[in-house]
């Protein structure tokens, strides 16, 4: 049954969010603050390590750098498109609508938690590759692995952000479900090179999310999301 991986991932994230909220009620403000900072630092290093792993290549005991121009072009073009499209404002508005729907108007961290956790759990190679595998062959093993990682992430973040983090399950369901559906209909439409470059650029965005969490909002990461389209176009053009 294709799509089962996304259903499991969505349920695990929702459950993890509820567990984190239970922990939140027993945590003092200073503990919540330090958890937020440590989560931000951890996310920074996860994003940085993923990006650098793709950039630095060791051949014959020599270290070379690749992908610099692709990263710059992806972020510049993606950022410009995102600003024109007002993606981050749309995500914030969605968070606000969900916030009102669940009667959480007094929760000042709801939208921030919803947006940040959604970006962390959706931007990455595992979400894309796992969803494709699920759609083509019904193999949801990679999404199961991602679910375990997401469980830890959402438990920690919901213990600091609160109920907003729980609703990151909604974008996961829509995003991964859409990729799974397209894969089931159209087959494998992403090559290994495209997936590698998507992971490369995606990890750079995860770094920015970590910086926002640790140091306050510095980057409009939502508006950088179109950067993920550039590697796909680039690889299609080079293939031609």
Coordinates of C-alpha atoms in Angstrom, one line a residue:
X1 CA 0.0 0.0 0.0
X2 CA 1.7 3.2 -1.2
X3 CA 1.4 6.2 1.1
X4 CA 1.6 4.2 4.3
X5 CA 5.0 5.7 5.1
X6 CA 3.6 9.2 5.1
X7 CA 0.7 8.2 7.2
X8 CA 3.0 6.6 9.8
X9 CA 5.3 9.6 9.7
X10 CA 2.4 12.0 10.3
X11 CA 1.0 10.0 13.2
X12 CA 4.4 9.7 14.8
X13 CA 5.0 13.4 14.6
X14 CA 1.6 14.2 16.1
X15 CA 2.2 11.7 18.9
X16 CA 5.7 13.1 19.6
X17 CA 4.2 16.6 19.8
X18 CA 1.7 15.5 22.4
X19 CA 4.5 13.8 24.4
X20 CA 6.6 17.0 24.2
X21 CA 3.6 19.1 25.4
X22 CA 3.2 16.9 28.5
X23 CA 6.9 17.5 29.2
X24 CA 6.5 21.2 28.7
X25 CA 4.1 21.6 31.6
X26 CA 6.8 20.3 34.0
X27 CA 9.7 22.4 32.7
X28 CA 10.7 25.7 34.1
X29 CA 11.2 28.8 31.9
X30 CA 15.0 28.7 32.1
X31 CA 15.0 25.0 31.2
X32 CA 12.8 25.7 28.2
X33 CA 15.2 28.5 27.1
X34 CA 18.3 26.3 27.3
X35 CA 16.5 23.6 25.4
X36 CA 15.6 26.1 22.6
X37 CA 19.2 27.2 22.4
X38 CA 20.6 23.7 22.4
X39 CA 18.1 22.6 19.7
X40 CA 19.1 25.5 17.6
X41 CA 22.8 24.7 17.9
X42 CA 22.2 21.0 17.1
X43 CA 20.1 22.0 14.0
X44 CA 22.9 24.4 12.9
X45 CA 25.5 21.6 13.0
X46 CA 23.1 19.1 11.3
X47 CA 22.6 21.5 8.4
X48 CA 26.3 22.6 8.3
X49 CA 27.6 19.0 8.3
X50 CA 25.2 18.0 5.5
X51 CA 26.2 20.9 3.4
X52 CA 29.9 20.6 3.9
X53 CA 29.8 16.8 3.2
X54 CA 28.5 17.6 -0.3
X55 CA 31.0 20.5 -0.8
X56 CA 34.3 18.9 0.2
X57 CA 35.6 16.1 -1.9
X58 CA 38.8 14.2 -1.1
X59 CA 40.6 12.7 -4.1
X60 CA 44.2 11.5 -4.0
X61 CA 44.7 13.0 -0.5
X62 CA 43.7 16.4 -1.8
X63 CA 40.6 18.3 -0.7
X64 CA 38.6 20.1 -3.3
X65 CA 35.4 22.1 -3.1
X66 CA 32.4 21.7 -5.4
X67 CA 28.9 23.0 -5.7
X68 CA 29.8 26.6 -4.6
X69 CA 28.2 28.3 -7.6
X70 CA 25.1 26.0 -7.5
X71 CA 24.6 26.8 -3.8
X72 CA 24.9 30.6 -4.4
X73 CA 22.7 30.6 -7.5
X74 CA 20.1 28.4 -5.8
X75 CA 19.8 30.6 -2.7
X76 CA 19.9 33.9 -4.6
X77 CA 17.3 32.8 -7.2
X78 CA 15.2 30.9 -4.6
X79 CA 15.3 33.8 -2.2
X80 CA 14.2 36.3 -4.9
X81 CA 11.3 34.0 -6.0
X82 CA 10.2 33.4 -2.4
X83 CA 10.1 37.1 -1.7
X84 CA 8.0 37.8 -4.7
X85 CA 5.7 34.9 -3.8
X86 CA 5.6 35.8 -0.1
X87 CA 5.9 32.2 0.9
X88 CA 6.9 32.9 4.5
X89 CA 3.9 35.2 5.0
X90 CA 1.7 32.4 3.6
X91 CA 3.2 29.9 6.1
X92 CA 2.7 32.4 8.9
X93 CA -0.9 33.0 7.9
X94 CA -1.5 29.2 7.8
X95 CA -0.1 29.0 11.3
X96 CA -2.3 31.8 12.4
X97 CA -5.4 30.2 11.0
X98 CA -4.6 26.9 12.6
X99 CA -3.9 28.8 15.9
X100 CA -7.4 30.3 15.8
X101 CA -9.0 27.1 14.8
X102 CA -7.6 25.3 17.9
X103 CA -8.4 28.3 20.2
X104 CA -4.7 29.0 21.0
X105 CA -4.7 32.8 20.4
X106 CA -2.7 33.4 23.6
X107 CA 0.1 31.1 22.6
X108 CA 2.8 33.5 21.3
X109 CA 5.1 30.7 20.2
X110 CA 2.5 28.8 18.1
X111 CA 3.3 30.2 14.7
X112 CA 7.1 30.1 15.3
X113 CA 6.9 26.5 16.4
X114 CA 4.7 25.5 13.5
X115 CA 6.9 27.1 10.9
X116 CA 10.3 26.1 12.3
X117 CA 9.4 22.4 13.0
X118 CA 7.7 22.1 9.6
X119 CA 10.8 23.3 7.8
X120 CA 13.1 21.0 9.8
X121 CA 11.0 17.9 9.2
X122 CA 10.1 18.6 5.5
X123 CA 13.3 20.1 4.1
X124 CA 15.7 17.2 3.5
X125 CA 16.6 14.3 1.2
X126 CA 14.9 11.7 3.4
X127 CA 11.5 13.2 3.0
X128 CA 11.9 13.3 -0.8
X129 CA 13.7 10.0 -1.4
X130 CA 11.5 8.2 1.2
X131 CA 8.3 9.5 -0.4
X132 CA 9.4 8.5 -3.9
X133 CA 10.3 4.9 -2.7
X134 CA 6.9 4.7 -1.0
X135 CA 5.1 5.8 -4.1
X136 CA 7.0 3.6 -6.6
X137 CA 7.3 0.3 -4.7
X138 CA 5.5 0.8 -1.4
X139 CA 8.8 0.6 0.4
X140 CA 8.4 2.9 3.4
X141 CA 11.5 1.8 5.3
X142 CA 13.3 5.1 4.8
X143 CA 10.2 7.1 6.0
X144 CA 10.1 4.8 9.1
X145 CA 13.7 5.8 9.8
X146 CA 12.8 9.5 9.3
X147 CA 9.8 9.0 11.6
X148 CA 12.1 7.9 14.4
X149 CA 14.3 11.0 13.9
X150 CA 11.3 13.3 13.6
X151 CA 9.9 11.8 16.8
X152 CA 12.9 12.9 18.8
X153 CA 12.9 16.3 17.1
X154 CA 9.2 17.0 17.7
X155 CA 9.3 15.8 21.3
X156 CA 12.1 18.3 22.1
X157 CA 10.7 21.2 20.1
X158 CA 7.1 20.8 21.3
X159 CA 8.4 20.8 24.9
X160 CA 9.6 24.4 24.2
X161 CA 7.3 25.7 21.4
X162 CA 4.2 24.0 22.6
X163 CA 1.2 23.0 20.5
X164 CA 2.4 24.8 17.3
X165 CA 5.0 22.1 16.9
X166 CA 2.3 19.4 17.0
X167 CA 0.7 20.8 13.9
X168 CA 3.8 20.4 11.8
X169 CA 2.3 17.0 11.1
X170 CA 0.0 18.8 8.6
X171 CA 2.7 20.0 6.2
X172 CA 4.4 16.6 6.5
X173 CA 1.2 14.9 5.4
X174 CA 0.6 17.3 2.5
X175 CA 4.2 17.6 1.3
X176 CA 5.3 13.9 1.5
X177 CA 1.9 12.7 0.4
X178 CA 2.1 14.8 -2.7
X179 CA 5.5 13.5 -3.6
X180 CA 4.4 9.9 -3.0
X181 CA 1.3 10.4 -5.3
X182 CA 3.4 11.9 -8.1
X183 CA 5.9 9.1 -7.8
X184 CA 3.1 6.5 -8.0
X185 CA 1.7 8.2 -11.1
X186 CA 4.9 9.2 -12.9
X187 CA 7.5 6.8 -11.6
X188 CA 11.0 7.8 -10.5
X189 CA 11.3 11.3 -11.8
X190 CA 14.4 12.3 -9.7
X191 CA 17.9 11.1 -10.5
X192 CA 20.6 10.4 -7.9
X193 CA 22.3 13.6 -8.9
X194 CA 19.2 15.7 -8.4
X195 CA 18.5 14.1 -5.0
X196 CA 22.2 14.7 -4.0
X197 CA 21.9 18.4 -5.0
X198 CA 18.5 18.8 -3.3
X199 CA 20.1 17.4 -0.1
X200 CA 23.0 19.8 -0.5
X201 CA 20.8 22.9 -0.8
X202 CA 18.3 21.6 1.7
X203 CA 20.9 21.2 4.4
X204 CA 21.9 24.9 3.9
X205 CA 18.3 25.9 4.6
X206 CA 18.3 23.7 7.7
X207 CA 21.4 25.6 8.9
X208 CA 19.4 28.8 8.6
X209 CA 16.5 27.4 10.5
X210 CA 19.0 26.4 13.3
X211 CA 20.3 30.0 13.4
X212 CA 16.8 31.3 13.7
X213 CA 16.1 29.0 16.6
X214 CA 19.3 29.7 18.5
X215 CA 19.7 33.4 17.9
X216 CA 16.2 34.7 17.1
X217 CA 14.8 35.1 13.6
X218 CA 17.5 36.2 11.3
X219 CA 16.6 34.5 8.0
X220 CA 13.4 34.3 6.1
X221 CA 13.8 30.6 5.4
X222 CA 10.3 30.1 4.1
X223 CA 11.1 32.5 1.3
X224 CA 14.2 30.6 0.5
X225 CA 12.3 27.3 -0.2
X226 CA 12.2 27.9 -4.0
X227 CA 16.0 27.3 -3.9
X228 CA 15.1 23.6 -3.9
X229 CA 13.7 24.0 -7.4
X230 CA 17.0 25.3 -8.9
X231 CA 19.0 22.0 -8.6
X232 CA 16.2 20.2 -10.4
X233 CA 16.3 22.7 -13.3
X234 CA 20.1 22.8 -13.3
X235 CA 20.4 19.0 -13.6
X236 CA 17.7 18.8 -16.3
X237 CA 19.6 21.5 -18.4
X238 CA 23.0 19.7 -17.9
X239 CA 21.4 16.4 -18.9
X240 CA 20.2 18.0 -22.2

